[in-house]
Coordinates of C-alpha atoms in Angstrom, one line a residue:
Chain A
M23 CA 0.0 0.0 0.0
S24 CA 1.3 3.5 -0.9
E25 CA 1.7 6.2 1.7
F26 CA 0.7 9.7 0.8
L27 CA 1.7 13.3 1.5
E28 CA -1.0 15.9 1.2
L29 CA -1.1 19.5 0.2
T30 CA -4.1 21.8 0.5
V31 CA -4.2 25.0 -1.5
D32 CA -7.5 27.0 -1.3
K33 CA -10.2 24.4 -1.5
F34 CA -8.2 21.8 -3.4
T35 CA -6.3 18.9 -1.8
F36 CA -3.6 17.1 -3.7
R37 CA -2.1 13.8 -2.7
F38 CA 1.4 12.6 -3.5
A39 CA 2.4 8.9 -3.3
T40 CA 5.7 8.7 -1.5
D41 CA 6.9 5.5 -3.1
R42 CA 7.7 7.0 -6.5
Y43 CA 9.5 9.7 -8.4
Y44 CA 8.0 12.7 -10.3
H45 CA 8.6 14.5 -13.6
P46 CA 8.1 18.2 -13.0
E47 CA 5.1 18.1 -15.4
G48 CA 3.1 15.8 -13.2
V49 CA 4.0 12.3 -14.4
W50 CA 5.0 9.8 -11.8
A51 CA 7.5 6.9 -12.4
R52 CA 7.8 3.8 -10.1
P53 CA 10.5 1.2 -10.9
E54 CA 9.3 -2.4 -10.5
G55 CA 12.5 -4.3 -11.1
D56 CA 13.9 -5.8 -14.3
G57 CA 14.1 -2.4 -15.8
R58 CA 10.3 -2.0 -15.8
V59 CA 9.0 1.4 -14.8
R60 CA 5.3 2.0 -14.4
I61 CA 4.1 5.6 -15.1
G62 CA 0.9 7.6 -14.5
L63 CA -0.4 11.1 -13.8
S64 CA -0.1 12.7 -10.4
D65 CA -3.2 13.7 -8.5
F66 CA -2.4 17.4 -9.2
A67 CA -2.0 16.8 -13.0
Q68 CA -5.3 14.9 -13.2
Q69 CA -7.1 17.5 -11.2
S70 CA -5.9 20.2 -13.5
G71 CA -7.7 18.6 -16.3
G72 CA -11.3 17.7 -15.8
D73 CA -13.3 14.5 -16.5
V74 CA -11.3 12.3 -18.7
A75 CA -13.0 11.5 -22.1
F76 CA -10.2 9.6 -23.9
A77 CA -6.7 8.5 -22.9
E78 CA -4.5 7.6 -25.8
V79 CA -1.1 6.0 -24.9
K80 CA 1.5 5.2 -27.6
P81 CA 1.2 1.5 -28.5
V82 CA 3.4 -1.3 -27.1
G83 CA 6.7 -1.2 -28.9
T84 CA 7.0 2.5 -29.3
V85 CA 10.4 3.9 -28.4
V86 CA 10.2 7.1 -26.3
A87 CA 12.9 9.5 -25.1
F88 CA 12.7 11.3 -21.7
G89 CA 10.4 14.2 -22.1
E90 CA 8.9 13.0 -25.4
E91 CA 5.1 12.6 -25.6
V92 CA 4.0 9.1 -24.5
A93 CA 0.3 9.7 -24.0
S94 CA -2.4 12.2 -24.6
I95 CA -5.3 12.6 -22.2
E96 CA -8.3 14.4 -23.5
T97 CA -10.4 15.9 -20.7
M98 CA -13.3 18.2 -20.8
K99 CA -11.1 21.3 -20.2
T100 CA -7.7 20.5 -21.6
D101 CA -5.6 18.0 -23.6
I102 CA -2.9 16.8 -21.2
V103 CA 0.2 15.9 -23.2
V104 CA 2.1 13.4 -21.0
P105 CA 5.9 13.5 -21.3
A106 CA 7.7 10.2 -20.7
P107 CA 9.6 10.4 -17.3
V108 CA 12.0 7.8 -18.5
S109 CA 13.5 6.7 -21.9
G110 CA 12.7 3.3 -23.2
T111 CA 10.2 1.2 -25.0
V112 CA 6.5 1.0 -24.1
A113 CA 6.0 -2.5 -22.7
E114 CA 2.4 -2.4 -21.5
V115 CA -0.5 -0.1 -21.8
N116 CA -3.3 -0.1 -19.2
P117 CA -6.2 -1.9 -20.8
A118 CA -8.8 -0.3 -18.6
L119 CA -8.2 3.1 -20.2
E120 CA -10.3 2.4 -23.3
M121 CA -13.6 1.6 -21.6
T122 CA -13.2 3.4 -18.3
P123 CA -10.7 6.3 -18.7
E124 CA -12.2 7.9 -15.6
V125 CA -10.0 5.5 -13.5
I126 CA -7.3 8.0 -14.1
S127 CA -9.2 10.5 -12.1
E128 CA -10.5 8.1 -9.5
D129 CA -7.2 6.3 -8.7
P130 CA -4.3 8.1 -10.5
Y131 CA -1.6 6.3 -8.4
G132 CA -3.2 2.8 -8.6
E133 CA -5.7 1.5 -11.1
G134 CA -5.3 4.6 -13.2
W135 CA -1.7 3.8 -14.3
L136 CA -1.0 4.7 -17.9
A137 CA 1.9 2.4 -19.1
V138 CA 4.9 0.3 -18.2
I139 CA 8.1 1.3 -19.9
A140 CA 11.1 -0.9 -20.3
A141 CA 13.7 1.6 -19.3
T142 CA 17.0 2.0 -21.2
D143 CA 18.8 3.8 -18.3
W144 CA 16.7 4.3 -15.3
E145 CA 19.5 5.6 -13.1
A146 CA 20.3 8.3 -15.6
D147 CA 16.7 9.4 -15.9
R148 CA 16.0 9.2 -12.2
A149 CA 18.5 12.0 -11.7
H150 CA 16.1 14.3 -13.5
L151 CA 13.1 13.4 -11.4
M152 CA 11.9 14.6 -8.0
D153 CA 10.9 12.7 -5.0
A154 CA 7.4 13.2 -3.5
Q155 CA 8.4 16.0 -1.1
A156 CA 10.3 18.0 -3.8
Y157 CA 7.4 17.6 -6.2
L158 CA 4.9 18.7 -3.5
E159 CA 6.9 21.9 -3.0
R160 CA 6.9 22.5 -6.7
V161 CA 3.1 22.0 -6.8
R162 CA 2.7 24.3 -3.8
E163 CA 4.5 27.0 -5.7
V164 CA 2.5 26.5 -8.9
A165 CA -0.8 26.3 -7.1
E166 CA -0.1 29.4 -5.0
E167 CA 0.9 31.3 -8.1
E168 CA -2.4 30.4 -9.7
M169 CA -4.3 31.6 -6.6
R170 CA -2.5 34.9 -6.7
K171 CA -3.6 35.4 -10.3
K172 CA -7.3 35.1 -9.4
Chain B
M20 CA -32.4 -1.7 -85.2
T21 CA -29.5 0.8 -85.1
E22 CA -29.6 4.5 -84.2
V23 CA -26.8 7.0 -84.1
Y24 CA -26.0 8.9 -81.0
D25 CA -23.2 11.2 -80.0
V26 CA -22.5 9.3 -76.8
A27 CA -23.7 6.0 -75.3
I28 CA -23.3 5.3 -71.6
L29 CA -23.2 1.8 -70.2
G30 CA -24.8 1.9 -66.8
A31 CA -27.2 4.4 -65.2
G32 CA -25.8 4.7 -61.7
P33 CA -24.6 8.0 -60.3
G34 CA -21.7 8.1 -62.8
G35 CA -23.7 7.2 -65.8
Y36 CA -26.9 9.2 -65.3
V37 CA -24.9 12.4 -64.3
A38 CA -22.8 11.9 -67.4
A39 CA -26.0 11.5 -69.5
L40 CA -27.6 14.7 -68.1
R41 CA -24.4 16.7 -68.6
A42 CA -24.0 15.5 -72.1
A43 CA -27.6 16.4 -72.9
Q44 CA -27.0 19.8 -71.4
L45 CA -24.1 20.3 -73.8
G46 CA -26.5 19.4 -76.7
M47 CA -25.4 15.8 -77.4
R48 CA -27.7 13.0 -78.4
V49 CA -27.4 10.5 -75.5
A50 CA -28.3 6.8 -75.1
L51 CA -28.2 5.5 -71.5
V52 CA -28.1 1.7 -71.3
E53 CA -29.3 0.2 -68.1
E54 CA -30.3 -3.4 -67.3
A55 CA -32.0 -2.8 -63.9
R56 CA -33.1 0.6 -62.6
V57 CA -31.7 4.1 -63.1
G58 CA -29.7 5.2 -60.1
G59 CA -27.7 2.0 -60.0
T60 CA -26.4 0.7 -56.7
C61 CA -26.4 4.0 -55.0
L62 CA -30.1 4.9 -55.4
N63 CA -31.5 1.4 -55.2
V64 CA -29.4 -0.7 -52.8
G65 CA -26.7 1.6 -51.6
C66 CA -26.4 5.1 -50.4
I67 CA -30.0 6.1 -50.3
P68 CA -31.7 3.1 -48.6
T69 CA -28.9 2.9 -46.0
K70 CA -29.1 6.6 -45.2
A71 CA -32.9 6.2 -44.8
L72 CA -32.2 3.5 -42.2
V73 CA -29.5 5.6 -40.5
T74 CA -32.0 8.5 -40.3
A75 CA -34.6 6.3 -38.8
T76 CA -32.3 4.7 -36.3
D77 CA -30.7 8.1 -35.3
L78 CA -34.2 9.3 -34.6
L79 CA -34.9 6.2 -32.5
A80 CA -31.7 6.8 -30.5
R81 CA -32.5 10.4 -30.0
A82 CA -36.1 9.7 -29.1
R83 CA -34.9 7.3 -26.4
R84 CA -32.9 10.2 -24.9
A85 CA -35.9 12.6 -25.1
A86 CA -36.1 13.0 -21.4
E87 CA -32.7 14.6 -21.4
Y88 CA -34.1 17.5 -23.4
G89 CA -37.3 17.8 -21.4
V90 CA -39.5 16.0 -24.0
R91 CA -41.7 13.1 -23.2
I92 CA -41.7 10.2 -25.7
P93 CA -43.0 7.3 -23.7
E94 CA -41.9 4.3 -25.6
A95 CA -39.8 5.0 -28.7
A96 CA -39.6 1.8 -30.5
P97 CA -38.8 0.6 -34.0
D98 CA -41.7 -0.2 -36.4
L99 CA -39.8 -2.4 -38.7
E100 CA -42.5 -2.6 -41.4
G101 CA -42.9 1.2 -41.3
M102 CA -39.1 1.6 -41.6
M103 CA -39.1 -0.6 -44.7
A104 CA -41.9 1.4 -46.2
Y105 CA -40.1 4.7 -45.5
Q106 CA -36.9 3.3 -47.0
R107 CA -38.7 2.1 -50.2
A108 CA -40.5 5.5 -50.5
A109 CA -37.2 7.3 -50.4
V110 CA -35.8 5.1 -53.1
E111 CA -38.9 5.4 -55.3
R112 CA -39.0 9.2 -55.0
L113 CA -35.3 9.5 -56.1
V114 CA -35.4 6.9 -58.8
G115 CA -38.6 8.6 -60.1
G116 CA -36.8 12.0 -59.9
V117 CA -33.9 10.8 -62.0
E118 CA -36.2 9.2 -64.6
Q119 CA -38.0 12.5 -64.8
L120 CA -34.7 14.4 -65.3
L121 CA -33.6 12.0 -68.1
K122 CA -37.0 12.5 -69.8
E123 CA -36.8 16.3 -69.6
W124 CA -33.3 16.2 -71.2
K125 CA -34.5 13.8 -73.8
V126 CA -31.9 11.1 -72.9
T127 CA -32.9 7.8 -74.5
V128 CA -32.9 5.1 -71.9
V129 CA -32.2 1.7 -73.5
R130 CA -33.3 -1.1 -71.2
G131 CA -31.4 -4.2 -71.2
R132 CA -27.9 -5.7 -70.5
G133 CA -25.3 -3.9 -72.6
R134 CA -22.0 -5.2 -74.0
L135 CA -19.2 -3.5 -75.9
V136 CA -19.1 -5.1 -79.3
R137 CA -17.0 -2.6 -81.2
P138 CA -15.2 0.6 -80.2
D139 CA -18.3 2.4 -81.6
A140 CA -21.1 0.1 -80.6
L141 CA -22.9 -1.4 -77.7
A142 CA -25.3 -4.4 -78.1
V143 CA -28.2 -4.3 -75.7
A144 CA -30.0 -7.6 -74.9
D145 CA -33.6 -7.0 -73.9
G146 CA -33.8 -10.3 -72.0
A147 CA -36.5 -11.7 -74.4
G148 CA -34.1 -12.7 -77.1
G149 CA -33.9 -9.3 -78.9
T150 CA -30.9 -7.1 -79.3
T151 CA -30.6 -3.5 -80.0
E152 CA -27.3 -2.1 -81.4
V153 CA -26.4 1.4 -80.3
V154 CA -23.9 3.0 -82.7
V155 CA -22.1 6.0 -81.3
R156 CA -19.2 8.3 -81.7
H157 CA -18.2 8.0 -78.0
I158 CA -18.9 5.4 -75.4
I159 CA -18.6 5.9 -71.6
L160 CA -18.3 2.7 -69.6
A161 CA -20.0 3.1 -66.2
P162 CA -20.9 -0.4 -65.1
G163 CA -20.1 0.2 -61.4
S164 CA -19.1 -2.4 -58.9
V165 CA -20.3 -5.6 -57.2
M166 CA -19.8 -7.0 -53.8
A167 CA -16.4 -8.7 -53.3
R168 CA -16.6 -12.4 -52.6
P169 CA -13.4 -13.5 -50.8
P170 CA -12.5 -17.2 -50.9
I171 CA -13.9 -17.9 -47.4
P172 CA -15.7 -21.3 -47.1
G173 CA -19.3 -21.1 -46.0
L174 CA -20.4 -17.9 -47.7
D175 CA -23.2 -19.7 -49.4
L176 CA -24.8 -20.9 -46.1
P177 CA -28.3 -19.5 -45.4
G178 CA -28.0 -16.6 -43.0
V179 CA -24.9 -15.1 -44.7
V180 CA -26.0 -11.9 -46.4
T181 CA -24.5 -9.0 -48.3
S182 CA -25.5 -5.4 -48.0
T183 CA -28.4 -5.7 -50.4
E184 CA -30.2 -8.3 -48.2
A185 CA -29.1 -6.5 -45.0
L186 CA -31.2 -3.5 -46.1
D187 CA -34.2 -5.7 -45.2
V188 CA -34.6 -5.1 -41.5
S189 CA -38.1 -6.6 -41.2
T190 CA -36.6 -9.4 -39.1
L191 CA -33.8 -8.7 -36.8
P192 CA -31.0 -11.1 -35.9
A193 CA -30.3 -11.6 -32.2
H194 CA -26.6 -11.5 -32.9
L195 CA -25.2 -10.1 -36.2
I196 CA -21.6 -10.9 -37.1
V197 CA -20.1 -8.4 -39.6
I198 CA -17.2 -9.6 -41.6
G199 CA -15.3 -6.4 -42.6
G200 CA -14.9 -3.2 -40.5
G201 CA -15.0 -0.9 -43.5
V202 CA -17.6 1.7 -44.3
I203 CA -20.4 -0.6 -45.3
G204 CA -19.8 -3.1 -42.5
L205 CA -19.7 -0.4 -39.8
E206 CA -22.8 1.5 -41.1
F207 CA -24.8 -1.6 -40.9
A208 CA -23.3 -2.6 -37.6
C209 CA -24.5 0.7 -36.2
I210 CA -28.0 0.4 -37.8
Y211 CA -28.5 -3.1 -36.4
Q212 CA -27.2 -2.3 -33.0
A213 CA -29.6 0.7 -32.8
L214 CA -32.4 -1.6 -33.7
G215 CA -31.6 -4.0 -30.9
S216 CA -29.3 -6.7 -32.3
R217 CA -26.1 -7.6 -30.6
V218 CA -23.2 -6.9 -33.0
T219 CA -19.7 -8.3 -33.5
V220 CA -17.4 -6.8 -36.1
L221 CA -14.4 -8.7 -37.5
E222 CA -11.8 -6.6 -39.3
M223 CA -8.6 -8.0 -40.8
M224 CA -6.5 -4.9 -40.6
P225 CA -5.2 -3.4 -37.3
N226 CA -7.7 -0.5 -37.5
L227 CA -11.3 0.0 -38.5
L228 CA -12.0 1.8 -41.8
P229 CA -8.6 0.8 -43.3
G230 CA -7.8 3.2 -46.1
A231 CA -11.0 5.1 -45.6
A232 CA -10.2 7.2 -42.5
D233 CA -7.4 8.9 -40.6
E234 CA -5.9 6.3 -38.2
A235 CA -6.4 8.4 -35.1
I236 CA -10.1 8.9 -35.9
A237 CA -10.5 5.2 -36.7
K238 CA -9.0 4.3 -33.3
R239 CA -11.2 6.7 -31.6
L240 CA -14.3 5.3 -33.4
A241 CA -13.4 1.8 -32.2
V242 CA -13.3 3.1 -28.6
V243 CA -16.6 4.8 -28.9
L244 CA -18.3 1.8 -30.5
R245 CA -16.9 -0.5 -27.9
R246 CA -18.2 1.7 -25.1
R247 CA -21.7 1.4 -26.7
G248 CA -21.5 -2.3 -26.4
M249 CA -20.3 -3.4 -29.9
D250 CA -17.7 -6.2 -29.9
I251 CA -15.0 -5.1 -32.3
R252 CA -12.0 -7.3 -33.2
T253 CA -9.3 -5.9 -35.3
G254 CA -6.4 -8.0 -36.7
A255 CA -9.0 -10.7 -37.1
T256 CA -8.7 -12.8 -40.3
V257 CA -11.8 -14.8 -41.0
Q258 CA -11.1 -18.5 -42.0
A259 CA -14.6 -19.9 -42.4
V260 CA -18.3 -19.6 -41.8
E261 CA -19.9 -22.8 -40.5
E262 CA -23.2 -24.1 -39.3
A263 CA -23.6 -24.1 -35.5
E264 CA -26.4 -24.9 -33.2
G265 CA -28.9 -22.1 -33.4
G266 CA -27.2 -20.3 -36.3
L267 CA -23.7 -19.7 -37.7
R268 CA -20.2 -19.8 -36.4
V269 CA -17.4 -17.6 -37.8
R270 CA -13.9 -18.9 -37.2
F271 CA -11.1 -16.4 -37.3
T272 CA -7.4 -16.0 -36.4
T273 CA -5.9 -13.2 -34.4
A274 CA -2.5 -12.7 -32.8
K275 CA -3.8 -14.8 -29.9
G276 CA -4.6 -17.7 -32.2
E277 CA -7.8 -19.3 -33.4
E278 CA -11.0 -17.9 -32.2
A279 CA -14.7 -18.2 -33.1
V280 CA -17.9 -16.3 -32.6
E281 CA -21.5 -17.5 -33.0
G282 CA -24.5 -15.6 -34.2
D283 CA -27.6 -16.0 -36.2
R284 CA -26.8 -13.8 -39.2
V285 CA -23.5 -12.9 -40.9
L286 CA -23.0 -9.8 -43.0
L287 CA -20.3 -10.1 -45.6
A288 CA -18.9 -6.6 -46.1
T289 CA -15.3 -7.1 -47.4
G290 CA -15.4 -4.5 -50.1
R291 CA -16.5 -4.2 -53.7
W292 CA -15.0 -5.1 -57.0
P293 CA -15.3 -3.3 -60.4
N294 CA -18.2 -4.9 -62.4
T295 CA -16.2 -5.6 -65.5
A296 CA -16.8 -9.2 -66.3
D297 CA -18.8 -10.4 -69.3
L298 CA -19.2 -6.9 -70.9
G299 CA -17.1 -7.6 -74.0
L300 CA -14.3 -5.4 -72.8
E301 CA -11.4 -7.8 -73.3
E302 CA -12.8 -8.8 -76.8
V303 CA -12.7 -5.2 -77.9
G304 CA -9.2 -4.8 -76.5
I305 CA -9.9 -2.6 -73.5
R306 CA -6.8 -2.6 -71.3
M307 CA -7.6 -3.6 -67.7
N308 CA -5.9 -3.0 -64.4
R309 CA -6.8 -6.3 -62.8
R310 CA -10.6 -6.0 -62.4
A311 CA -10.6 -2.3 -63.0
I312 CA -10.8 -0.6 -66.4
A313 CA -7.5 1.2 -67.0
V314 CA -7.9 4.9 -67.8
D315 CA -5.6 7.9 -68.0
E316 CA -6.1 11.2 -66.1
Y317 CA -8.7 12.2 -68.7
L318 CA -10.6 9.0 -68.2
R319 CA -9.7 7.7 -71.6
T320 CA -9.3 3.9 -72.1
N321 CA -6.6 2.7 -74.5
V322 CA -9.3 2.4 -77.2
P323 CA -10.0 5.8 -78.9
N324 CA -13.4 7.3 -78.0
V325 CA -14.0 4.8 -75.3
W326 CA -14.1 6.3 -71.8
A327 CA -14.6 4.8 -68.3
I328 CA -15.8 6.3 -65.1
G329 CA -16.8 5.6 -61.5
D330 CA -16.4 2.4 -59.5
A331 CA -15.4 0.5 -62.7
V332 CA -12.1 2.3 -62.8
G333 CA -11.3 1.6 -59.2
G334 CA -9.9 4.3 -56.8
M335 CA -12.4 5.8 -54.3
M336 CA -15.6 3.9 -54.9
L337 CA -17.9 6.7 -54.0
A338 CA -21.0 7.9 -55.7
H339 CA -19.8 11.5 -55.8
K340 CA -16.5 10.5 -57.3
A341 CA -18.4 8.7 -60.0
M342 CA -20.5 11.8 -60.6
V343 CA -17.4 14.0 -61.0
D344 CA -15.9 11.4 -63.3
G345 CA -19.1 11.6 -65.4
R346 CA -18.8 15.3 -65.7
V347 CA -15.1 15.1 -66.6
A348 CA -15.5 12.5 -69.3
V349 CA -18.4 14.4 -70.9
E350 CA -16.6 17.7 -70.9
N351 CA -13.6 16.0 -72.5
I352 CA -15.8 14.4 -75.1
A353 CA -17.1 18.0 -75.8
G354 CA -13.6 19.1 -76.6
Q355 CA -12.3 20.3 -73.2
K356 CA -9.2 18.9 -71.7
R357 CA -9.9 18.3 -68.1
A358 CA -7.9 15.9 -66.0
V359 CA -9.4 14.4 -62.9
D360 CA -8.4 15.9 -59.6
Y361 CA -9.3 13.7 -56.6
R362 CA -7.5 15.7 -54.0
S363 CA -10.7 17.0 -52.5
V364 CA -13.0 14.0 -52.7
P365 CA -14.4 13.7 -49.3
S366 CA -15.5 10.5 -47.6
A367 CA -18.7 10.6 -45.5
I368 CA -19.3 7.6 -43.2
F369 CA -22.8 7.4 -41.6
T370 CA -21.8 5.5 -38.5
S371 CA -23.0 6.7 -35.2
P372 CA -21.1 8.9 -34.5
E373 CA -20.4 10.0 -38.1
V374 CA -16.9 10.1 -39.6
A375 CA -15.8 12.2 -42.5
G376 CA -12.5 13.1 -44.1
V377 CA -10.9 14.8 -47.1
G378 CA -7.4 15.1 -48.3
L379 CA -4.3 13.5 -46.8
T380 CA -4.4 11.6 -43.5
E381 CA -1.6 12.3 -41.0
E382 CA 0.2 9.1 -42.1
Q383 CA -0.1 9.8 -45.8
A384 CA 1.2 13.4 -45.3
R385 CA 4.2 12.1 -43.3
Q386 CA 4.9 9.3 -45.9
Q387 CA 5.0 11.9 -48.6
G388 CA 7.8 13.6 -46.7
A389 CA 5.8 16.7 -45.7
D390 CA 6.7 18.6 -42.5
V391 CA 3.4 18.0 -40.9
R392 CA 1.5 19.6 -38.0
V393 CA -1.8 18.2 -36.7
L394 CA -4.3 20.6 -35.2
Q395 CA -7.0 19.0 -33.0
F396 CA -10.1 20.2 -31.2
P397 CA -12.6 18.0 -29.4
F398 CA -16.4 18.4 -29.8
S399 CA -16.7 18.1 -26.0
A400 CA -15.5 21.8 -26.0
N401 CA -17.9 22.9 -28.7
P402 CA -21.1 24.6 -27.3
R403 CA -23.4 23.4 -30.0
A404 CA -22.2 19.8 -29.5
Q405 CA -22.8 20.2 -25.8
I406 CA -26.3 21.5 -26.4
L407 CA -27.0 18.5 -28.7
G408 CA -25.6 16.2 -26.1
E409 CA -23.3 14.7 -28.7
T410 CA -19.8 15.4 -27.6
E411 CA -17.8 12.4 -28.5
G412 CA -15.7 13.4 -31.4
L413 CA -13.0 15.7 -32.7
V414 CA -11.7 17.7 -35.6
R415 CA -8.2 17.1 -36.9
I416 CA -6.6 19.3 -39.4
V417 CA -3.4 18.0 -41.1
C418 CA -1.4 21.0 -42.4
E419 CA 2.1 21.9 -43.6
A420 CA 4.1 23.0 -40.7
G421 CA 5.6 26.1 -42.3
S422 CA 2.8 27.6 -44.4
G423 CA -0.2 26.1 -42.6
R424 CA -1.6 24.9 -45.9
V425 CA -4.4 22.5 -45.2
L426 CA -3.5 19.0 -46.5
G427 CA -6.4 17.2 -45.0
V428 CA -9.3 17.5 -42.6
H429 CA -10.6 14.5 -40.6
M430 CA -13.5 14.4 -38.2
M431 CA -15.7 12.3 -36.0
G432 CA -18.8 13.6 -34.4
P433 CA -22.3 15.1 -35.0
H434 CA -23.1 15.9 -38.6
V435 CA -19.5 15.8 -39.8
T436 CA -20.7 14.4 -43.1
E437 CA -22.0 17.9 -43.7
L438 CA -19.2 19.8 -42.0
I439 CA -16.5 18.2 -44.2
A440 CA -17.5 20.4 -47.1
E441 CA -15.5 23.2 -45.6
G442 CA -12.5 20.9 -45.4
A443 CA -13.0 19.9 -49.1
L444 CA -13.1 23.6 -50.1
A445 CA -9.9 24.3 -48.0
V446 CA -8.0 21.4 -49.7
Q447 CA -9.3 22.2 -53.1
T448 CA -8.3 25.9 -53.0
G449 CA -5.1 25.5 -51.1
A450 CA -6.4 27.4 -48.1
T451 CA -4.2 27.6 -44.9
A452 CA -5.1 27.1 -41.3
D453 CA -5.0 30.9 -40.9
D454 CA -7.5 31.3 -43.7
L455 CA -9.9 29.0 -41.8
A456 CA -9.1 30.8 -38.5
W457 CA -9.9 34.2 -39.9
T458 CA -13.1 33.1 -41.6
T459 CA -15.8 33.9 -39.2
H460 CA -17.9 30.8 -38.2
A461 CA -21.4 31.3 -36.9
H462 CA -22.0 30.7 -33.2
P463 CA -23.2 28.5 -31.8
T464 CA -22.6 25.9 -34.5
L465 CA -20.6 22.7 -34.9
T466 CA -18.5 24.5 -37.5
E467 CA -16.7 26.4 -34.8
A468 CA -14.8 23.2 -34.0
V469 CA -13.1 23.6 -37.4
L470 CA -12.3 27.2 -36.5
E471 CA -10.9 26.4 -33.1
A472 CA -8.8 23.6 -34.5
A473 CA -7.4 26.0 -37.1
L474 CA -6.6 28.6 -34.4
G475 CA -4.3 26.0 -33.0
F476 CA -1.8 26.8 -35.7
Q477 CA -1.0 30.0 -34.0
G478 CA -1.5 28.5 -30.5
A479 CA -4.6 30.7 -30.4
T480 CA -7.4 28.1 -29.7
I481 CA -9.7 29.9 -27.3
H482 CA -12.1 27.3 -25.8
Y483 CA -9.7 24.4 -25.2
H484 CA -6.2 24.1 -23.8
R485 CA -3.6 21.7 -25.0
K486 CA -1.0 21.6 -22.2
T487 CA 2.5 20.7 -23.2

C-alpha cells in the first residue's frame, strides 16, 4: 500500500504517493525491477484537467525519449500531453483506459496507471526526477501562483 | 435496329446518369443503357436506402434520450415494417426523380444488358431474345461495382447476407456478425445495434476503416463503438463460416490464435470489385488494371473514343466521385481537356457517431515527406455539441508546418458528413489554417470546431487548452 503526502491550497487537496518519483510536469514513475518502470499522472495533474474522455497511450513497442510525448489525455477542459519520465520502450498499456478512462481521475496512483516502460537507463533518468516531497513543494509554488492570479 | 447517338453510356448509376444529363445539357444525343433501374447501386441498394435506415435509427436513439431534453416520448420503439416502407418510398422518390430528369433532357434510356461489341457500338440484350445495337461516336463505360466475394468457405450458407439483403430489417437477428470493418460493415453494424441486435465486427487490418479514414479517428471510433457495447475485433482474419447450433459460427485467427464467434446472421462486407466481367471489354481490346478498367487522367481507355468512369475504374468507390468522373468524361468528349483531380474528394461515413474526411491523412502526409502539424479540437469543448448532447468526437486538421496549408481534414462527431464540405473547399483551394481561423464561423454551430482547431496553428485556440 502506498503512503501519501497531502497538500491543500485554497479548496483543493492534492495527494502525493511517497513510493515513487515525479517528472516536473506531473507524471510519476515507479521502478518495478527488471528495468520496468510504471508511469501515470499525479493527482495534481489529473485534477488540473477535468473529466477524462479519452486516454491515448502510444502503443506497445513505441520507443520514447525522456520528455517526449508518451500519452495524450483528452479531458473536458484540456488536452494533457504526457511526457515520458523515462527513456525506453512502451512494454504495457493499461487496458482499462479504453472503456473506463475515468479510472485516471479516481485512482491516479493505482488502477489509473498509464503504461509500463522498459527503461534503457533508469538511473540516468531518475537523476532528472523529483521525490514526492520536492514535487509537493513545486506543486505548492505552482498552485499558490495560480491563486495569486485570481 | 440501329440508331446513331453522340454518346452512349453503359450503366445508369450516379456516374452514368450524371454523365448523361451533362452530355444532354451540352447538346449531345445521348443513349443511356441500363439493365436494372436508373440510379444503379447508389439509389437502389446503396447510399439512399442505407441513409434512410440511418436517419430512422438516429431518430430512434435520440427519441430514447428525449427526457434529457425535457421532451416526453413514452416508448420510442422501431416499427420495422414502417421503416421498410419509409426506405422504399425514399428510393422510389429518387429513382422517379432521376427518370424525370432524363426524360426532360431527352436522354434515350435503352433497357437491357449492354455489352461493348465494337469501339463504336454497344449491343443491348432486352432479356427476351432481342438485341438493340447502339452505334455511337463516343462510349462511356459506367458499369459500377459488385460485392467482393473473398475465398472464405461457407459464404453460401443460409443466413450469410450481403449489404443488399441487409437492407431488409423486417426481421432482426439476435446477434449479427459483420465480416469487414470498413464503411459498409460499420454503417450496418450501427444500424442493427440501434435496432436492438447484438453486433460483433471482425476486421482483418489493425484498425477499422482501413484506407478510408485517418488512423487516429478510426482508433477513436473503435473506442466509442466498444463503449456502446459493440464487440470489435481488429487484426482478425476470417477463416470460415460454419453451421452451428442455433445459427452460424465464424472462425477467425488473431494474434492470440484461433477464435470463433457464433451468431444468427453474418453480413459479408469485405469491399466491392469493379463490375467488368462479361461486358465484352477484353474482346474489344480494352486494357484492364486487374478488375478495373485502365484509364488515363482524362478517363480515356486505351481504345480511342471509349471512356470509363466511377467504381469500374477503381480508386475511391464513392457515388460523388463517379458523378465527378461523369462530368469530366463528358466535358472531355465535348472538346475540353480536363484531368481528374481527386484531392478534395471527401469521404462521408454514416456510422454513429459519423466520420468524415478529405485530403491526406496524417500518415499519408508524413509518408509523402511533408513537414506536418496536426491541429486538433474535441467536440466536447464545442457549445453546439454540448447542447446537442453529442460530444464524443473531434476535428483534426493536417497541415504543412511552415505555411499552414491544409493538406487534410478529418472528423468524427455530430453531422461531420455535412461539415466536411468546408474541409474539401480548403483542400481544393489551397487554403491555410490561418484562412480558416480568420473566416468567421457562426456561433453556436458545430463548424466552430473547425475554427478552433485551425486557431491551434498560432497557438490561439480559445475554448480548449492543450497543455505541453
